């Protein structure tokens, strides 16, 4: 019983962390001036449409990773969103590696691992 409570707290912390992180990334991509964003993320300067698309995807993922489980515990949307986050992080990693920015993919790998943890807990423990 105690392990279940610890796991429950951990999975909710992982979902909240991933959701807040994605929401932050979305807000940066969608609302920061292009010049400010380019100083932080140089790739955004030449890829404004990619910035907007990934900002929208980040926002949808931020909502999808948390909201379905807040509404109903039987929702599979969180699981599907976590798979989507994994795909997004793989594409982001490939994009950065292709630009010679392999040193910047650590956060992508970390988010991928958090999404994998969410999937694992959803599959192993259906009450999360």
mmCIF file of C-alpha atoms in Angstrom:
data_model
loop_
_atom_site.group_PDB
_atom_site.id
_atom_site.type_symbol
_atom_site.label_atom_id
_atom_site.label_comp_id
_atom_site.label_asym_id
_atom_site.label_seq_id
_atom_site.Cartn_x
_atom_site.Cartn_y
_atom_site.Cartn_z
ATOM 1 C CA UNK A 1 0.000 0.000 0.000
ATOM 2 C CA UNK A 2 2.813 2.424 0.865
ATOM 3 C CA UNK A 3 4.616 1.685 -2.423
ATOM 4 C CA UNK A 4 1.406 2.363 -4.314
ATOM 5 C CA UNK A 5 1.076 5.784 -2.669
ATOM 6 C CA UNK A 6 4.707 6.636 -3.454
ATOM 7 C CA UNK A 7 4.251 5.507 -7.055
ATOM 8 C CA UNK A 8 1.042 7.511 -7.330
ATOM 9 C CA UNK A 9 2.779 10.670 -6.101
ATOM 10 C CA UNK A 10 5.726 10.019 -8.419
ATOM 11 C CA UNK A 11 3.586 9.521 -11.518
ATOM 12 C CA UNK A 12 1.550 12.648 -10.822
ATOM 13 C CA UNK A 13 4.767 14.590 -10.260
ATOM 14 C CA UNK A 14 6.104 13.292 -13.599
ATOM 15 C CA UNK A 15 2.890 14.273 -15.419
ATOM 16 C CA UNK A 16 2.830 17.723 -13.846
ATOM 17 C CA UNK A 17 6.532 18.272 -14.559
ATOM 18 C CA UNK A 18 6.201 17.217 -18.196
ATOM 19 C CA UNK A 19 3.030 19.251 -18.668
ATOM 20 C CA UNK A 20 4.503 22.420 -17.148
ATOM 21 C CA UNK A 21 7.735 21.996 -19.144
ATOM 22 C CA UNK A 22 5.851 21.586 -22.402
ATOM 23 C CA UNK A 23 3.595 24.522 -21.578
ATOM 24 C CA UNK A 24 6.666 26.664 -20.905
ATOM 25 C CA UNK A 25 8.220 25.630 -24.235
ATOM 26 C CA UNK A 26 4.932 26.333 -26.030
ATOM 27 C CA UNK A 27 4.595 29.781 -24.493
ATOM 28 C CA UNK A 28 8.186 30.632 -25.408
ATOM 29 C CA UNK A 29 7.731 29.509 -29.012
ATOM 30 C CA UNK A 30 4.339 31.125 -29.486
ATOM 31 C CA UNK A 31 4.665 34.401 -27.567
ATOM 32 C CA UNK A 32 8.326 35.452 -27.417
ATOM 33 C CA UNK A 33 9.559 37.914 -30.050
ATOM 34 C CA UNK A 34 11.559 36.144 -32.761
ATOM 35 C CA UNK A 35 14.765 38.050 -31.899
ATOM 36 C CA UNK A 36 14.572 37.099 -28.216
ATOM 37 C CA UNK A 37 13.845 33.476 -29.061
ATOM 38 C CA UNK A 38 16.738 33.324 -31.548
ATOM 39 C CA UNK A 39 19.153 34.428 -28.815
ATOM 40 C CA UNK A 40 18.111 31.484 -26.678
ATOM 41 C CA UNK A 41 17.515 28.947 -29.462
ATOM 42 C CA UNK A 42 19.521 29.876 -32.602
ATOM 43 C CA UNK A 43 17.639 27.362 -34.781
ATOM 44 C CA UNK A 44 14.449 29.418 -34.469
ATOM 45 C CA UNK A 45 15.812 32.287 -36.551
ATOM 46 C CA UNK A 46 15.561 30.446 -39.884
ATOM 47 C CA UNK A 47 12.621 28.201 -38.987
ATOM 48 C CA UNK A 48 9.740 30.454 -37.895
ATOM 49 C CA UNK A 49 7.006 28.132 -39.218
ATOM 50 C CA UNK A 50 8.638 25.170 -37.462
ATOM 51 C CA UNK A 51 8.709 27.208 -34.245
ATOM 52 C CA UNK A 52 4.964 27.886 -34.517
ATOM 53 C CA UNK A 53 4.079 24.272 -35.355
ATOM 54 C CA UNK A 54 6.178 22.848 -32.528
ATOM 55 C CA UNK A 55 4.777 25.479 -30.167
ATOM 56 C CA UNK A 56 1.250 24.321 -30.941
ATOM 57 C CA UNK A 57 2.276 20.664 -30.590
ATOM 58 C CA UNK A 58 3.925 21.434 -27.238
ATOM 59 C CA UNK A 59 0.750 23.169 -26.019
ATOM 60 C CA UNK A 60 -1.486 20.268 -27.075
ATOM 61 C CA UNK A 61 0.894 17.785 -25.442
ATOM 62 C CA UNK A 62 0.979 19.823 -22.220
ATOM 63 C CA UNK A 63 -2.799 19.619 -22.022
ATOM 64 C CA UNK A 64 -2.990 16.003 -23.169
ATOM 65 C CA UNK A 65 -0.485 14.651 -20.670
ATOM 66 C CA UNK A 66 -2.397 15.951 -17.649
ATOM 67 C CA UNK A 67 -5.999 16.907 -18.365
ATOM 68 C CA UNK A 68 -7.408 13.483 -19.351
ATOM 69 C CA UNK A 69 -6.345 11.939 -16.043
ATOM 70 C CA UNK A 70 -7.799 14.861 -14.139
ATOM 71 C CA UNK A 71 -11.162 14.333 -15.829
ATOM 72 C CA UNK A 72 -11.326 10.541 -15.668
ATOM 73 C CA UNK A 73 -8.975 7.796 -14.566
ATOM 74 C CA UNK A 74 -10.033 5.600 -17.501
ATOM 75 C CA UNK A 75 -8.754 7.981 -20.161
ATOM 76 C CA UNK A 76 -6.211 6.588 -22.604
ATOM 77 C CA UNK A 77 -5.453 10.039 -23.988
ATOM 78 C CA UNK A 78 -2.609 10.520 -21.527
ATOM 79 C CA UNK A 79 -1.026 7.319 -22.821
ATOM 80 C CA UNK A 80 -1.394 8.411 -26.452
ATOM 81 C CA UNK A 81 -0.015 11.855 -25.617
ATOM 82 C CA UNK A 82 3.030 10.293 -23.950
ATOM 83 C CA UNK A 83 3.669 8.294 -27.145
ATOM 84 C CA UNK A 84 3.374 11.555 -29.075
ATOM 85 C CA UNK A 85 5.885 13.245 -26.769
ATOM 86 C CA UNK A 86 8.329 10.408 -27.421
ATOM 87 C CA UNK A 87 7.937 10.864 -31.188
ATOM 88 C CA UNK A 88 8.334 14.642 -30.808
ATOM 89 C CA UNK A 89 11.513 14.223 -28.758
ATOM 90 C CA UNK A 90 12.988 11.775 -31.273
ATOM 91 C CA UNK A 91 12.330 14.210 -34.120
ATOM 92 C CA UNK A 92 13.719 17.105 -32.056
ATOM 93 C CA UNK A 93 16.873 15.106 -31.322
ATOM 94 C CA UNK A 94 17.354 14.186 -34.987
ATOM 95 C CA UNK A 95 16.792 17.830 -35.961
ATOM 96 C CA UNK A 96 19.412 19.079 -33.494
ATOM 97 C CA UNK A 97 21.918 16.374 -34.434
ATOM 98 C CA UNK A 98 21.481 17.237 -38.149
ATOM 99 C CA UNK A 99 22.329 20.867 -37.291
ATOM 100 C CA UNK A 100 25.457 19.853 -35.366
ATOM 101 C CA UNK A 101 23.751 20.601 -32.035
ATOM 102 C CA UNK A 102 24.028 17.137 -30.486
ATOM 103 C CA UNK A 103 25.018 18.715 -27.189
ATOM 104 C CA UNK A 104 21.528 20.203 -26.895
ATOM 105 C CA UNK A 105 19.528 16.957 -26.996
ATOM 106 C CA UNK A 106 19.940 16.112 -23.318
ATOM 107 C CA UNK A 107 16.640 17.750 -22.417
ATOM 108 C CA UNK A 108 14.909 15.928 -25.279
ATOM 109 C CA UNK A 109 16.215 12.610 -23.992
ATOM 110 C CA UNK A 110 15.130 13.491 -20.463
ATOM 111 C CA UNK A 111 11.579 14.365 -21.599
ATOM 112 C CA UNK A 112 11.506 11.129 -23.612
ATOM 113 C CA UNK A 113 12.431 9.163 -20.484
ATOM 114 C CA UNK A 114 9.732 10.923 -18.438
ATOM 115 C CA UNK A 115 7.176 10.068 -21.134
ATOM 116 C CA UNK A 116 8.379 6.442 -21.096
ATOM 117 C CA UNK A 117 7.904 6.376 -17.320
ATOM 118 C CA UNK A 118 4.348 7.667 -17.738
ATOM 119 C CA UNK A 119 3.624 4.971 -20.329
ATOM 120 C CA UNK A 120 5.149 2.264 -18.147
ATOM 121 C CA UNK A 121 3.038 3.240 -15.145
ATOM 122 C CA UNK A 122 -0.134 3.557 -17.243
ATOM 123 C CA UNK A 123 0.405 0.071 -18.681
ATOM 124 C CA UNK A 124 1.546 -1.651 -15.478
ATOM 125 C CA UNK A 125 -0.777 0.053 -13.026
ATOM 126 C CA UNK A 126 -4.060 0.879 -14.696
ATOM 127 C CA UNK A 127 -5.228 3.018 -11.765
ATOM 128 C CA UNK A 128 -2.670 5.745 -12.592
#
